Amino acid sequence: GAVVSQHPSRVICKSGTSVKIECRSLDFQATTMFWYRQFPKQSLMLMATSNEGSKATYEQGVEKDKFLINHASLTLSTLTVTSAHPEDSSFYICSAPGLKETQYFGPGTRLLVL
Amino acid sequence: GESVGLHLPTLSVQEGDNSIINCAYSNSASDYFIWYKQESGKGPQFIIDIRSNMDKRQGQRVTVLLNKTVKHLSLQIAATQPGDSAVYFCAEKLASNTGKLIFGQGTTLQVKP
């Protein structure tokens, strides 16, 4: 089946630094990808829709200047957490639509901000 | 429906028993529903889906039931195994959008040997 990868799988950074997370569709093209955030023992919260060749669409309450999204090609979307703070520590997951309405999820990236 | 910042409810079952996990969704305009399984530290894994024009769909050991009248979705797992232990989420897709999923609260399934 279709595979979505994320890199890195986990990252630890200092407060105030920026962190880039990559999401790749490995054997299919995705004009749209989705970014989710998940805090411990909670559900997935949709952050934004990444659109190839155009601006991302952010959900209400998500700061677009803090969570920069770039969808530069049909197989790659990146999420950059700028000036990260401890409250940004979370599990970030991306997904890409497949055939019909199937969504394929990446393995997630664990971010810890010290 | 919209997920909220609550801790996940837990369902504990004996190995070999059947499990029923429930989900209430919020939007009557949703036309597609999916159940996902998430193991610790991993991304969600597709289990089974159902469209709004159906009320039941069966897979291998799993059945999804949809009741649009009360906006309720359930996942039935037959002969539950230790490997089924995970968090289970339902997700809904609005008919009007291009694939955006809204996740439910989630339920932790614990299978006792």
CSV table of C-alpha atoms in Angstrom, one decimal, chain A residues 12-61:
chain,number,residue,atom,x,y,z
A,12,ILE,CA,15.0,17.6,20.9
A,13,CYS,CA,15.7,21.3,20.6
A,14,LYS,CA,16.3,24.3,22.7
A,15,SER,CA,13.7,26.9,23.4
A,16,GLY,CA,13.8,29.6,20.7
A,17,THR,CA,15.2,27.5,17.9
A,18,SER,CA,13.3,26.4,14.8
A,19,VAL,CA,12.6,22.8,13.8
A,20,LYS,CA,11.7,21.5,10.4
A,21,ILE,CA,9.7,18.3,9.9
A,22,GLU,CA,9.4,16.6,6.5
A,23,CYS,CA,6.5,14.6,5.2
A,24,ARG,CA,7.0,12.5,2.1
A,25,SER,CA,4.7,10.4,0.0
A,26,LEU,CA,7.0,7.6,-1.1
A,27,ASP,CA,5.2,5.9,-4.0
A,28,PHE,CA,2.4,8.3,-4.9
A,29,GLN,CA,1.9,12.0,-5.5
A,30,ALA,CA,-0.1,14.2,-3.2
A,31,THR,CA,-1.2,17.7,-4.1
A,32,THR,CA,-2.6,18.0,-0.6
A,33,MET,CA,-1.2,16.9,2.7
A,34,PHE,CA,-2.5,17.4,6.2
A,35,TRP,CA,-0.6,18.2,9.4
A,36,TYR,CA,-1.9,17.1,12.8
A,37,ARG,CA,-0.7,17.6,16.4
A,38,GLN,CA,-1.3,15.2,19.2
A,39,PHE,CA,-0.7,15.8,22.8
A,40,PRO,CA,-0.3,12.9,25.2
A,41,LYS,CA,-3.4,10.9,25.8
A,42,GLN,CA,-5.4,13.1,23.5
A,43,SER,CA,-6.8,12.9,20.0
A,44,LEU,CA,-5.3,14.2,16.8
A,45,MET,CA,-6.0,17.9,16.1
A,46,LEU,CA,-5.8,19.1,12.5
A,47,MET,CA,-3.5,22.0,12.2
A,48,ALA,CA,-3.4,22.8,8.6
A,49,THR,CA,-3.9,21.7,5.0
A,50,SER,CA,-0.8,21.8,2.9
A,51,ASN,CA,-1.4,22.6,-0.8
A,52,GLU,CA,1.2,22.0,-3.5
A,53,GLY,CA,2.1,25.2,-5.2
A,54,SER,CA,-0.1,27.4,-3.0
A,55,LYS,CA,-0.5,28.6,0.5
A,56,ALA,CA,-1.4,26.3,3.3
A,57,THR,CA,-4.9,26.6,4.9
A,58,TYR,CA,-4.7,26.8,8.7
A,59,GLU,CA,-7.3,25.7,11.2
A,60,GLN,CA,-8.8,28.2,13.6
A,61,GLY,CA,-6.4,29.0,16.4
